[in-house]
XYZ file of C-alpha atoms in Angstrom:
634
model
C 13.752 53.382 210.341
C 10.853 53.361 207.684
C 8.094 53.597 210.366
C 5.202 56.337 208.897
C 4.797 58.366 205.761
C 6.663 62.111 206.531
C 2.540 63.671 208.166
C 4.269 67.082 209.126
C 0.831 67.848 210.080
C 0.148 65.229 213.015
C 4.046 64.078 213.990
C 6.347 67.491 213.136
C 4.787 71.292 213.538
C 7.535 73.784 212.388
C 7.383 76.300 210.372
C 5.859 74.138 207.017
C 3.365 72.300 208.612
C 0.784 71.194 206.910
C -2.363 71.654 209.398
C -5.112 69.096 209.289
C -8.523 69.793 208.601
C -9.977 69.296 211.789
C -6.750 70.356 213.946
C -8.512 73.502 215.402
C -6.004 76.653 215.421
C -4.558 78.308 217.771
C -5.375 82.614 218.099
C -2.029 83.810 216.843
C -0.107 85.524 219.180
C 0.231 81.887 219.824
C 1.623 81.066 216.177
C 3.391 84.364 216.421
C 5.829 82.449 219.277
C 6.246 79.593 217.269
C 7.620 81.955 214.050
C 9.159 83.965 217.131
C 11.191 80.824 217.350
C 13.433 81.968 213.953
C 12.621 85.772 214.377
C 13.002 86.570 217.711
C 16.073 84.388 218.514
C 18.648 86.041 215.548
C 18.643 88.651 218.729
C 21.084 86.236 220.412
C 23.700 86.846 217.440
C 21.873 90.383 215.136
C 23.708 92.913 217.766
C 27.294 91.167 217.020
C 27.180 90.835 213.570
C 25.537 93.855 213.505
C 29.066 95.939 215.230
C 31.100 93.156 213.196
C 29.499 95.026 209.959
C 28.913 99.127 210.735
C 31.359 99.401 213.467
C 30.374 102.349 214.599
C 27.348 103.052 212.104
C 25.975 100.132 213.741
C 22.581 101.906 214.991
C 22.408 104.036 211.753
C 23.156 100.783 209.350
C 19.868 99.237 211.606
C 17.550 101.514 211.334
C 17.763 100.913 207.319
C 17.318 97.611 207.969
C 14.240 98.023 210.021
C 12.898 100.339 207.503
C 13.456 98.164 204.438
C 11.803 95.599 206.319
C 8.925 98.063 207.352
C 8.131 99.124 203.956
C 9.728 96.865 201.847
C 9.101 93.087 203.409
C 6.236 93.891 205.319
C 3.848 94.741 203.140
C 5.367 92.085 201.003
C 4.392 89.120 202.639
C 1.318 90.926 204.049
C 0.351 90.050 200.239
C 1.545 86.989 199.978
C -0.327 86.214 202.790
C -3.524 87.435 201.112
C -2.505 85.226 198.080
C -1.812 81.618 199.883
C -3.368 81.491 203.043
C -2.923 78.280 202.525
C 0.961 78.347 204.334
C 2.088 77.448 200.085
C 3.954 80.769 200.634
C 5.979 82.460 197.809
C 7.587 79.720 196.240
C 4.002 78.222 195.216
C 3.213 81.365 194.184
C 6.036 82.029 191.834
C 5.404 78.761 191.026
C 2.094 78.815 189.207
C 3.084 81.389 186.982
C 5.563 78.744 184.462
C 5.329 75.873 183.954
C 7.217 72.881 182.113
C 10.379 72.018 182.951
C 11.227 75.977 183.908
C 8.477 76.081 186.706
C 10.216 73.510 187.867
C 13.663 74.203 188.223
C 12.936 77.241 188.898
C 11.248 76.105 192.114
C 14.130 73.602 193.102
C 16.030 76.346 193.247
C 14.377 78.360 195.255
C 13.987 75.292 197.278
C 17.893 74.913 197.361
C 18.147 78.620 198.648
C 14.672 77.589 201.124
C 17.306 74.554 202.367
C 20.471 76.834 202.847
C 18.083 79.281 205.254
C 16.969 76.062 207.154
C 19.727 74.103 207.568
C 21.730 77.504 208.417
C 19.824 78.231 210.930
C 19.926 75.237 212.406
C 23.184 74.771 212.219
C 23.998 78.667 213.048
C 21.981 79.284 215.715
C 23.736 75.980 217.281
C 26.528 77.935 217.003
C 25.644 80.865 218.491
C 24.345 78.205 221.527
C 27.493 76.437 222.180
C 28.877 80.089 222.138
C 26.666 81.315 225.033
C 27.843 78.248 226.407
C 31.653 78.416 226.422
C 31.759 82.477 227.080
C 30.158 81.954 230.607
C 32.510 82.684 233.189
C 31.563 79.423 234.982
C 31.776 77.054 232.351
C 34.499 79.239 230.447
C 37.908 76.910 231.513
C 35.356 74.053 230.849
C 34.283 74.313 227.534
C 36.624 76.385 226.049
C 38.285 75.376 223.305
C 35.509 72.716 221.923
C 33.639 74.517 220.130
C 32.982 72.928 217.516
C 32.158 69.393 219.316
C 29.689 70.685 221.372
C 27.850 72.669 218.153
C 28.146 69.074 216.342
C 26.117 67.240 220.129
C 23.868 70.147 219.850
C 22.946 69.484 216.320
C 22.874 65.633 217.165
C 20.466 65.879 219.818
C 17.778 67.681 217.548
C 18.098 65.326 214.946
C 17.612 62.536 217.977
C 14.191 64.707 219.113
C 13.553 64.262 215.639
C 14.221 60.424 215.450
C 12.170 60.235 218.962
C 9.402 61.524 217.407
C 8.881 66.173 218.366
C 5.079 66.780 219.524
C 2.749 69.766 219.633
C 5.515 72.684 220.033
C 3.553 76.196 220.426
C 2.438 75.822 224.003
C 6.801 75.061 225.488
C 7.168 78.334 221.866
C 5.146 80.452 224.219
C 7.045 80.379 226.984
C 10.492 80.680 225.845
C 9.788 83.874 223.229
C 8.051 85.097 225.784
C 10.741 84.377 228.609
C 13.352 84.890 226.321
C 12.008 88.595 224.999
C 11.643 89.607 229.520
C 14.621 89.083 229.491
C 16.222 91.578 227.144
C 13.647 93.561 227.781
C 15.640 93.968 230.924
C 18.654 94.019 229.443
C 17.730 96.352 227.436
C 16.016 99.461 230.110
C 19.289 98.672 231.732
C 21.006 99.028 229.348
C 19.760 102.810 228.027
C 19.382 103.519 231.400
C 23.903 103.046 231.872
C 23.764 105.380 228.541
C 21.234 108.509 230.007
C 23.546 108.562 233.545
C 26.589 108.914 231.234
C 25.763 111.298 228.374
C 29.641 111.163 227.692
C 28.862 108.008 226.051
C 26.681 109.565 223.398
C 29.057 112.511 222.614
C 31.821 110.553 222.348
C 30.048 107.866 219.574
C 28.835 110.908 217.747
C 32.177 112.566 217.153
C 33.742 109.425 216.640
C 30.546 109.250 213.640
C 31.928 113.169 212.726
C 35.515 112.427 212.696
C 35.398 108.704 210.775
C 32.118 109.607 207.656
C 32.141 113.611 208.085
C 28.967 114.593 207.900
C 25.438 113.235 208.333
C 24.898 112.940 204.307
C 28.018 110.285 203.816
C 26.513 108.590 207.586
C 23.690 107.626 205.286
C 25.300 107.076 202.071
C 27.715 104.769 204.155
C 25.121 102.949 205.628
C 22.454 102.276 203.316
C 25.168 99.421 201.475
C 26.445 98.130 204.943
C 23.072 97.391 206.227
C 22.694 94.004 203.843
C 24.911 92.334 206.099
C 22.216 93.036 208.907
C 20.145 91.227 206.602
C 20.346 88.966 209.833
C 17.046 90.804 210.977
C 14.790 90.053 207.898
C 14.490 86.492 209.051
C 11.349 85.076 209.909
C 9.060 86.497 207.412
C 8.922 83.930 205.330
C 7.838 80.830 209.036
C 5.163 83.990 209.608
C 3.198 83.204 206.697
C 3.859 79.373 205.821
C 2.997 78.642 209.674
C -0.539 80.214 208.303
C -2.172 76.771 208.571
C -1.661 76.840 212.126
C -3.758 80.255 212.687
C -7.228 80.556 214.307
C -10.096 81.013 211.681
C -13.120 82.620 211.615
C -15.959 80.637 212.735
C -17.482 80.730 208.499
C -13.950 80.962 206.865
C -13.882 78.246 204.187
C -10.656 76.504 202.408
C -11.078 78.586 199.975
C -11.663 82.379 201.296
C -10.269 81.771 205.286
C -10.869 85.087 206.094
C -10.487 85.506 209.656
C -6.630 83.141 209.347
C -5.665 85.240 206.623
C -6.689 88.563 208.826
C -5.070 86.623 211.732
C -1.497 86.410 209.797
C -1.405 89.933 209.239
C -1.545 90.745 212.404
C 1.152 88.021 213.831
C 3.468 89.486 210.658
C 2.957 93.073 211.746
C 3.475 92.498 216.011
C 6.444 90.231 215.225
C 8.305 93.152 212.746
C 7.426 95.874 215.039
C 8.881 93.884 217.856
C 12.037 92.964 216.632
C 11.621 96.448 214.962
C 12.475 97.702 218.301
C 14.998 95.498 220.130
C 17.649 95.764 216.905
C 17.388 99.668 216.719
C 17.905 99.957 220.426
C 20.766 96.820 221.438
C 22.183 97.722 218.473
C 22.503 100.711 220.616
C 23.460 99.824 224.038
C 26.028 97.719 222.493
C 27.825 99.135 219.738
C 28.221 102.531 222.651
C 28.084 100.227 225.781
C 30.565 97.563 223.952
C 34.334 97.429 222.864
C 34.607 97.573 219.388
C 38.107 94.564 220.146
C 35.133 92.489 222.757
C 33.204 92.311 218.904
C 37.360 90.287 216.664
C 36.762 86.471 216.913
C 37.530 85.202 220.373
C 35.779 88.110 221.718
C 33.961 88.198 224.637
C 30.831 89.452 223.173
C 31.825 87.465 219.864
C 28.200 85.991 218.840
C 26.799 87.128 222.423
C 26.647 90.665 222.594
C 23.931 90.974 225.163
C 24.394 88.052 227.374
C 27.965 90.099 228.016
C 25.706 93.575 229.071
C 23.358 90.812 230.345
C 26.701 90.009 232.857
C 28.650 93.374 232.686
C 25.863 95.422 234.484
C 23.217 92.410 236.159
C 26.052 89.964 237.719
C 26.438 86.370 236.976
C 23.097 85.011 238.377
C 21.151 87.099 236.027
C 23.472 86.141 232.948
C 23.735 83.089 233.477
C 19.857 82.968 233.329
C 19.894 85.033 230.681
C 22.838 82.786 228.581
C 20.251 79.524 229.838
C 17.305 80.740 228.127
C 19.135 82.401 224.941
C 20.435 78.758 224.650
C 17.245 76.769 224.502
C 15.485 79.028 222.921
C 18.368 79.476 219.943
C 18.265 75.270 220.612
C 14.446 75.335 219.741
C 15.061 77.916 216.827
C 17.362 74.763 214.843
C 14.993 72.186 215.691
C 11.918 75.216 214.052
C 13.797 75.185 211.136
C 14.792 71.045 210.695
C 10.412 70.925 211.169
C 10.553 73.371 208.054
C 12.717 71.281 206.173
C 10.780 67.845 206.836
C 8.000 69.656 205.799
C 9.298 71.569 203.253
C 10.781 69.137 200.541
C 7.838 67.191 200.625
C 5.683 69.314 199.707
C 6.729 69.946 196.579
C 9.921 66.785 195.647
C 6.759 64.248 194.930
C 4.376 66.246 193.119
C 7.452 66.111 191.145
C 8.300 62.315 191.832
C 11.102 63.971 191.960
C 11.317 62.278 195.912
C 13.242 58.956 196.392
C 10.508 56.655 198.112
C 12.440 56.369 201.551
C 12.385 60.085 201.471
C 8.355 59.874 202.442
C 9.221 58.459 206.171
C 11.105 61.227 208.402
C 14.106 59.119 210.007
C 15.941 58.918 206.855
C 15.305 62.582 205.967
C 16.218 63.576 210.195
C 19.243 61.388 209.667
C 20.152 63.100 206.260
C 20.227 65.949 207.589
C 21.859 66.042 210.220
C 24.531 64.828 208.834
C 24.120 67.925 206.194
C 24.237 70.141 209.698
C 26.753 68.353 210.650
C 29.296 68.698 206.785
C 28.446 72.969 207.153
C 29.336 73.001 211.056
C 32.879 71.105 210.447
C 33.011 73.454 207.451
C 32.512 76.663 209.158
C 34.092 76.223 212.013
C 31.705 76.534 214.268
C 31.395 79.734 213.576
C 29.424 82.790 213.841
C 30.293 85.444 211.582
C 31.720 83.305 209.301
C 28.387 81.271 208.664
C 25.884 85.167 208.382
C 26.588 85.496 204.647
C 24.972 82.782 204.202
C 22.677 82.476 206.387
C 21.871 86.200 204.866
C 22.018 85.338 201.456
C 18.916 82.767 202.105
C 16.843 84.729 203.465
C 17.162 88.006 201.602
C 16.443 85.445 198.174
C 13.158 83.984 199.233
C 12.494 87.606 200.545
C 13.077 88.302 197.249
C 11.297 86.413 194.954
C 8.162 86.602 197.353
C 8.458 90.815 196.168
C 8.371 89.715 192.607
C 5.822 87.628 193.067
C 3.715 89.797 194.940
C 4.803 92.545 192.131
C 3.405 89.870 189.431
C 0.265 89.459 191.409
C -0.840 93.352 191.707
C 0.215 93.411 187.946
C -1.912 90.678 186.825
C -5.034 92.370 188.962
C -4.043 95.500 187.020
C -3.272 96.462 190.442
C -1.279 100.375 189.287
C -0.206 101.585 192.419
C 0.097 98.233 194.250
C 2.011 97.594 191.279
C 4.731 100.442 191.123
C 5.216 100.128 194.897
C 5.727 96.246 195.119
C 8.420 96.949 192.077
C 10.416 99.626 193.935
C 10.329 97.367 197.074
C 11.247 94.656 194.926
C 14.230 96.676 193.203
C 15.412 96.870 196.681
C 15.651 93.494 197.445
C 17.545 92.958 194.257
C 20.402 95.768 195.353
C 20.035 93.746 199.371
C 20.827 91.016 197.614
C 23.176 91.330 195.156
C 25.570 93.381 197.406
C 24.973 90.603 200.696
C 25.799 88.006 197.390
C 29.205 89.961 196.317
C 30.786 91.013 199.619
C 30.144 87.492 201.506
C 29.811 84.857 198.316
C 29.609 82.352 201.109
C 25.888 81.453 200.802
C 25.887 81.536 197.017
C 27.828 78.311 196.850
C 26.547 76.625 199.811
C 22.666 77.473 197.921
C 24.677 76.436 194.338
C 25.532 73.211 196.628
C 22.177 72.459 198.384
C 20.762 73.113 194.676
C 22.895 71.347 192.747
C 22.007 68.543 194.678
C 18.887 69.005 194.824
C 18.314 69.255 191.383
C 20.610 66.034 190.923
C 18.922 63.521 193.286
C 15.443 64.489 192.087
C 15.814 63.718 188.453
C 18.444 60.641 189.281
C 15.260 59.891 191.388
C 13.076 60.943 188.908
C 13.925 58.928 186.212
C 14.431 56.069 188.803
C 10.497 55.896 188.603
C 10.341 56.543 185.155
C 7.923 53.554 184.818
C 5.657 53.949 187.730
C 1.829 54.343 186.693
C 1.506 58.448 187.453
C -2.218 58.507 186.803
C -3.837 60.175 189.785
C -7.913 59.536 188.300
C -9.753 59.257 184.704
C -12.268 60.547 183.891
C -14.485 59.714 180.573
C -17.345 61.550 179.562
C -20.188 59.991 178.118
C -19.157 58.809 174.041
C -16.071 58.201 176.226
C -17.666 55.494 177.644
C -20.964 54.062 175.575
C -17.642 52.969 172.748
C -16.186 51.046 176.136
C -19.234 49.567 177.191
C -20.249 48.234 173.553
C -17.358 46.764 172.790
C -17.254 44.921 176.380
C -18.851 41.925 174.190
C -16.345 41.170 172.423
C -12.436 41.396 172.189
C -11.681 45.125 173.319
C -9.249 46.018 170.172
C -7.164 49.532 170.506
C -5.054 51.749 168.398
C -2.556 53.723 169.077
C -2.417 56.536 166.824
C -0.449 59.513 166.729
C -2.433 62.383 165.626
C -1.427 64.250 162.125
C -3.696 66.200 159.854
C -6.449 63.619 161.182
C -8.297 63.576 158.159
C -9.837 60.395 156.247
C -7.019 58.404 154.814
C -5.415 59.061 157.882
C -7.666 56.669 160.182
C -8.541 54.064 157.153
C -4.204 53.739 156.102
C -3.651 53.119 159.487
C -6.748 50.501 160.280
C -5.656 48.933 156.995
C -1.675 48.667 158.271
C -2.470 47.640 162.360
C -5.026 44.657 160.166
C -1.750 43.892 157.874
C 0.870 43.678 160.650
C -0.803 42.272 163.600
C -3.804 40.058 161.324
C -6.736 41.160 162.851
C -9.966 39.786 161.381
C -11.981 42.493 159.237
C -15.039 41.712 160.688
C -13.676 43.175 164.332
C -14.024 46.742 165.630
C -11.414 49.046 166.939
C -11.333 52.051 169.094
C -8.462 55.127 167.835
C -6.818 55.935 171.479
C -5.066 59.275 170.909
C -3.450 61.110 174.257
C -2.636 64.708 173.822
C 0.312 65.417 176.397
C -0.828 69.027 178.343
C 2.821 69.654 180.991
C 5.004 66.870 180.215
C 7.339 67.797 184.391
C 4.350 66.990 185.579
C 5.131 62.994 187.523
C 0.448 62.731 188.619
C -1.597 64.501 187.258
C -5.420 63.416 186.181
C -7.172 61.463 183.025
C -9.320 62.686 180.590
C -11.081 61.363 178.810
C -13.074 62.331 175.888
C -14.694 60.182 173.276
C -15.787 61.246 169.633
C -16.335 59.627 166.290
C -14.953 60.915 162.995
C -15.840 60.732 158.953
C -18.949 59.312 160.364
C -17.442 56.039 160.925
C -13.686 56.094 163.169
C -14.699 55.836 167.749
C -12.222 57.840 169.200
C -11.359 57.903 172.340
C -8.333 61.453 173.445
C -6.631 61.172 176.146
C -5.058 64.162 178.277
C -1.888 63.821 180.167
C 1.467 64.834 181.788
C 3.157 61.145 179.376
C 1.604 59.298 177.125
C 2.465 55.499 177.785
C 1.216 55.904 180.907
C -1.714 57.287 179.710
C -2.142 55.011 177.214
C -1.308 52.041 180.450
C -3.246 53.884 182.882
C -6.708 54.112 180.036
C -6.126 50.009 179.512
C -6.232 48.889 183.683
C -9.613 51.316 183.515
C -11.966 49.880 181.121
C -9.378 46.354 182.693
C -11.503 46.950 185.122
C -14.137 48.309 184.034
C -15.884 45.725 181.510
C -13.528 42.912 183.489
C -12.098 41.364 179.992
C -7.654 42.408 178.948
C -7.844 44.912 176.297
C -5.887 44.755 173.555
C -3.498 47.649 172.304
C -1.834 48.161 169.207
C 0.938 50.068 168.103
C 3.952 50.411 165.103
C 7.781 51.246 166.269
C 8.831 54.377 166.384
C 11.779 55.315 164.376
C 14.730 56.676 165.220
C 17.482 55.711 168.025
C 16.213 53.702 171.443
C 18.198 56.539 173.590
C 16.887 59.369 172.040
C 13.702 58.340 172.350
C 13.485 57.522 176.082
C 15.093 60.937 176.416
C 12.363 62.285 175.141
C 9.694 60.435 177.220
C 11.645 61.289 180.516
C 11.639 65.170 178.826
C 8.343 64.876 176.640
C 6.186 62.047 178.042
C 7.090 61.288 174.649
C 8.992 59.504 172.221
C 8.943 55.255 172.009
C 5.548 54.762 173.808
C 5.796 50.730 172.750
C 7.841 48.988 175.388
C 7.853 51.519 178.238
C 3.905 51.714 177.927
C 4.683 47.351 178.479
C 6.802 48.599 181.103
C 4.969 51.255 183.288
C 1.895 48.122 182.705
C 4.466 45.127 183.870
C 5.367 47.240 187.271
C 1.055 48.372 188.373
C 0.141 44.756 187.055
C 2.205 42.052 188.082
C 0.243 39.362 187.345
C 0.411 38.683 184.270
C -2.834 36.962 183.651
C -4.441 40.053 184.011
C -2.440 42.268 182.698
C -3.442 43.839 179.058
C -1.968 42.785 176.131
C 0.564 45.304 174.619
C 1.116 44.354 170.251
C 3.708 46.072 168.711
C 4.516 45.404 164.420
């Protein structure tokens, strides 16, 4: 169960997979098919949800959605691809703008919405695949009324695949996407032909629109209000950026400047958006005109499967069944892509924050946890595609909104006035869209809040449990500090832990006298001061930089920079022991104050009661007591 670490670059390629450096990469159009598992598969349920949300206005609202896609989301993510070419996405862009705990908590909140997006992708895709199975005329009598059970089985099968292992999926994704899009071209062409050969359909639709809304201006106004409900059609952009490491670059690309990869990613995003825009407009048009409104309602034959309804209606049972099979496969594989995304997204951030339990580094336990959560979501929503649409749209919109805000800030920082104004307007549109979606369908916020609360709670408990780990990635001494260490190596090495205040002569003189008196240190023994400056206490792991200086012509001082005082001191002691072969001694004085309050100070701000925590870090890092540096407190 615990075999292997969560290295999804080799085991689970997906939307957030990290491609190894030696990976040759794939052509951008092949990687687009991997993204298309999530993006293009929404055609399975998007037209039906649009019809339920907008009614006769579905085509008009869809055109608004397409304009927002091409003029809003696409430019934003083309900029994200340039700013974050290694697959980190907009979350990493915002992470760089904020520091300390507010930055960490903000990222955890965004991870909660990202988890909502990917988790609902799994459950909604499985539910829609079930709808295509149950409503198939050949299977309805056998599978009818068992939607929840079938959806749970599909989710379990998905989890079983990941427990077994999930190999490179791009080749299979290309086949699935190509077949699925080809079948949709046939359905759309036949649907448009039937509309064209029956002019009464368009006139009846236009008359009904006029009777219901009065005039074109009112129609556009209503479409602007209802189009946020169609936001499922915006999915895929975040994953499109996240798969960038899979894209083949130019021969002269470097990690610092992967020009070819960025160009390929922009082609991917633009092509996918163009293809999807054409399908969104045409499918909403033919489904609105050719399918009776009652069939879109829960229990109707077109509910969650509008295009499959048309395939059976106009192309026969054989073609319809082939279409159902293709849709089921791509929807199920979209869930696989989302599962891989979750398995890659969480380890990208949480371990760096110290907010992941040790077992989370193994793939299989995480798969079981995610599968159990998917079971719970499926049960809560009764495997309903319509009920989960709001939650899915919320996750998608929050991520796109955060991306729009991130690129606006990036353009402002680059002093690009026109781009700043343009991206600011786009961000405002997505803020409106997100707010409307949340106000009308708060399920997404509720689920997102549950994920956020769960992630933050587990993360903080995990960090608390790992608080005494040695969290130093490397120790770097400058020339002066290295000379201090060499000079003391031939005698007992004694350090004084000092919290710097004024750093005047009296401070160091009084400190030396106090430490010698408290610990009976002979006058002839050398003492070296050690002072730690805390940089960002919210960082879990960081390198330790050590600089040496001589103050007041007599006191040698090592100044350390790290995120935690006890960890910095413990790492320095272990480094000096390894370099000199001697066990160094360090001397503290007790800190005044409540011990519990001091522990909280250490947990949140990297300070507090330093002496016992330093000793505990040393005890966990070095189990052999005979080799452990000595800690003295007086």
